[in-house]
Coordinates of C-alpha atoms in Angstrom, one line a residue:
X30 CA -116.3 -151.4 94.9
X31 CA -119.8 -153.5 96.4
X32 CA -121.6 -152.1 99.5
X33 CA -124.1 -153.8 101.8
X34 CA -126.3 -151.9 104.4
X35 CA -125.8 -154.3 107.6
X36 CA -127.4 -152.7 110.7
X37 CA -130.0 -149.8 110.2
X38 CA -130.1 -147.2 112.0
X39 CA -131.8 -146.9 115.7
X40 CA -132.2 -144.8 118.8
X41 CA -129.1 -146.1 120.2
X42 CA -127.4 -148.2 117.3
X43 CA -125.6 -146.3 113.9
X44 CA -126.0 -147.1 110.7
X45 CA -123.4 -150.0 110.3
X46 CA -122.4 -150.9 106.2
X47 CA -119.1 -153.1 104.8
X48 CA -117.6 -152.2 100.9
X49 CA -115.3 -154.5 99.4
X50 CA -113.6 -153.3 96.4
X51 CA -110.6 -155.0 94.5
X52 CA -108.1 -152.6 92.2
X53 CA -106.3 -154.9 89.8
X54 CA -102.9 -155.2 88.1
X55 CA -104.4 -152.6 85.5
X56 CA -103.2 -150.0 87.6
X57 CA -99.2 -148.9 88.4
X58 CA -97.3 -147.4 90.7
X59 CA -96.0 -145.1 88.1
X60 CA -99.2 -143.3 87.1
X61 CA -100.1 -143.6 90.1
X62 CA -103.4 -146.2 90.2
X63 CA -102.2 -149.1 92.3
X64 CA -98.9 -151.2 93.1
X65 CA -99.1 -153.0 89.2
X66 CA -100.6 -156.1 91.4
X67 CA -103.8 -156.8 92.8
X68 CA -105.3 -155.1 95.7
X69 CA -108.5 -155.8 97.8
X70 CA -109.6 -153.6 100.5
X71 CA -112.6 -154.0 102.8
X72 CA -113.9 -150.8 104.8
X73 CA -116.8 -151.3 107.8
X74 CA -118.5 -147.6 107.6
X75 CA -120.9 -146.4 110.1
X76 CA -123.4 -142.8 110.9
X77 CA -125.6 -142.0 113.6
X78 CA -127.5 -139.1 113.5
X79 CA -127.4 -136.7 116.7
X80 CA -130.6 -134.3 115.9
X81 CA -128.6 -131.5 113.3
X82 CA -125.3 -133.1 113.8
X83 CA -124.4 -136.5 111.7
X84 CA -121.3 -138.2 113.1
X85 CA -119.5 -140.7 110.5
X86 CA -116.4 -143.5 110.8
X87 CA -114.9 -145.5 108.8
X88 CA -112.4 -147.9 109.2
X89 CA -110.4 -149.8 106.0
X90 CA -107.8 -152.5 105.5
X91 CA -105.8 -152.7 102.2
X92 CA -104.1 -156.1 101.6
X93 CA -101.6 -154.7 99.0
X94 CA -101.0 -157.3 95.7
X95 CA -97.1 -157.9 94.9
X96 CA -96.1 -155.5 93.0
X97 CA -93.1 -155.8 90.4
X98 CA -91.1 -153.2 91.1
X99 CA -92.1 -151.0 94.8
X100 CA -92.5 -153.4 97.7
X101 CA -95.9 -152.5 99.5
X102 CA -97.4 -153.1 103.1
X103 CA -100.8 -153.4 103.6
X104 CA -102.8 -150.5 104.9
X105 CA -105.3 -149.6 107.6
X106 CA -107.3 -146.0 106.8
X107 CA -109.6 -144.1 109.2
X108 CA -112.2 -141.0 108.5
X109 CA -113.8 -139.3 111.2
X110 CA -116.5 -136.7 109.8
X111 CA -118.9 -134.4 111.5
X112 CA -121.6 -132.7 109.6
X113 CA -124.2 -130.3 111.0
X114 CA -126.9 -128.3 109.6
X115 CA -126.8 -124.9 110.6
X116 CA -129.8 -124.0 108.4
X117 CA -132.1 -125.4 105.5
X118 CA -129.2 -126.3 102.4
X119 CA -126.0 -124.7 104.7
X120 CA -124.1 -127.5 106.0
X121 CA -120.5 -127.0 107.8
X122 CA -118.9 -130.7 107.4
X123 CA -115.0 -131.7 109.4
X124 CA -113.6 -135.0 108.7
X125 CA -109.8 -135.7 110.0
X126 CA -108.5 -139.2 107.4
X127 CA -105.4 -140.9 107.6
X128 CA -103.9 -144.1 107.5
X129 CA -100.7 -146.7 107.7
X130 CA -98.6 -145.3 105.3
X131 CA -97.5 -148.5 102.4
X132 CA -94.3 -147.5 102.2
X133 CA -92.4 -149.5 104.1
X134 CA -89.3 -147.3 105.2
X135 CA -91.5 -144.7 105.6
X136 CA -91.0 -142.8 109.1
X137 CA -94.6 -140.9 109.1
X138 CA -97.9 -142.0 108.2
X139 CA -100.2 -139.6 105.9
X140 CA -103.4 -137.9 107.5
X141 CA -105.3 -134.9 107.0
X142 CA -107.8 -132.6 108.6
X143 CA -110.3 -131.2 106.4
X144 CA -113.1 -128.7 106.5
X145 CA -115.7 -127.1 104.9
X146 CA -119.5 -125.0 104.1
X147 CA -121.6 -127.5 101.7
X148 CA -124.3 -125.3 100.5
X149 CA -127.0 -126.9 98.5

């Protein structure tokens, strides 16, 4: 994966970064390592600090390569996270993550909610 910082954070503007990755044919669906084709992904990352709160938004799009065995579709992914510094070295984190289902026959798109306490 290769990433670039595009815009630095200001009072109004968040940090804006972009990343690009290529997953090669060496991964395959039987081992849950990819499609068996070349996959290309681009991600836009935004983060903004509001006092003790850090808000993060990631938006991604994956162009799925041709798999010799299973038919996948391109996917859109999203992530929204908040980090709140309670006291020095203690942070509460929460995240919502989801994506369009790569399985063309799936009825629903997967998503998750996560939460935790990070202690440094």
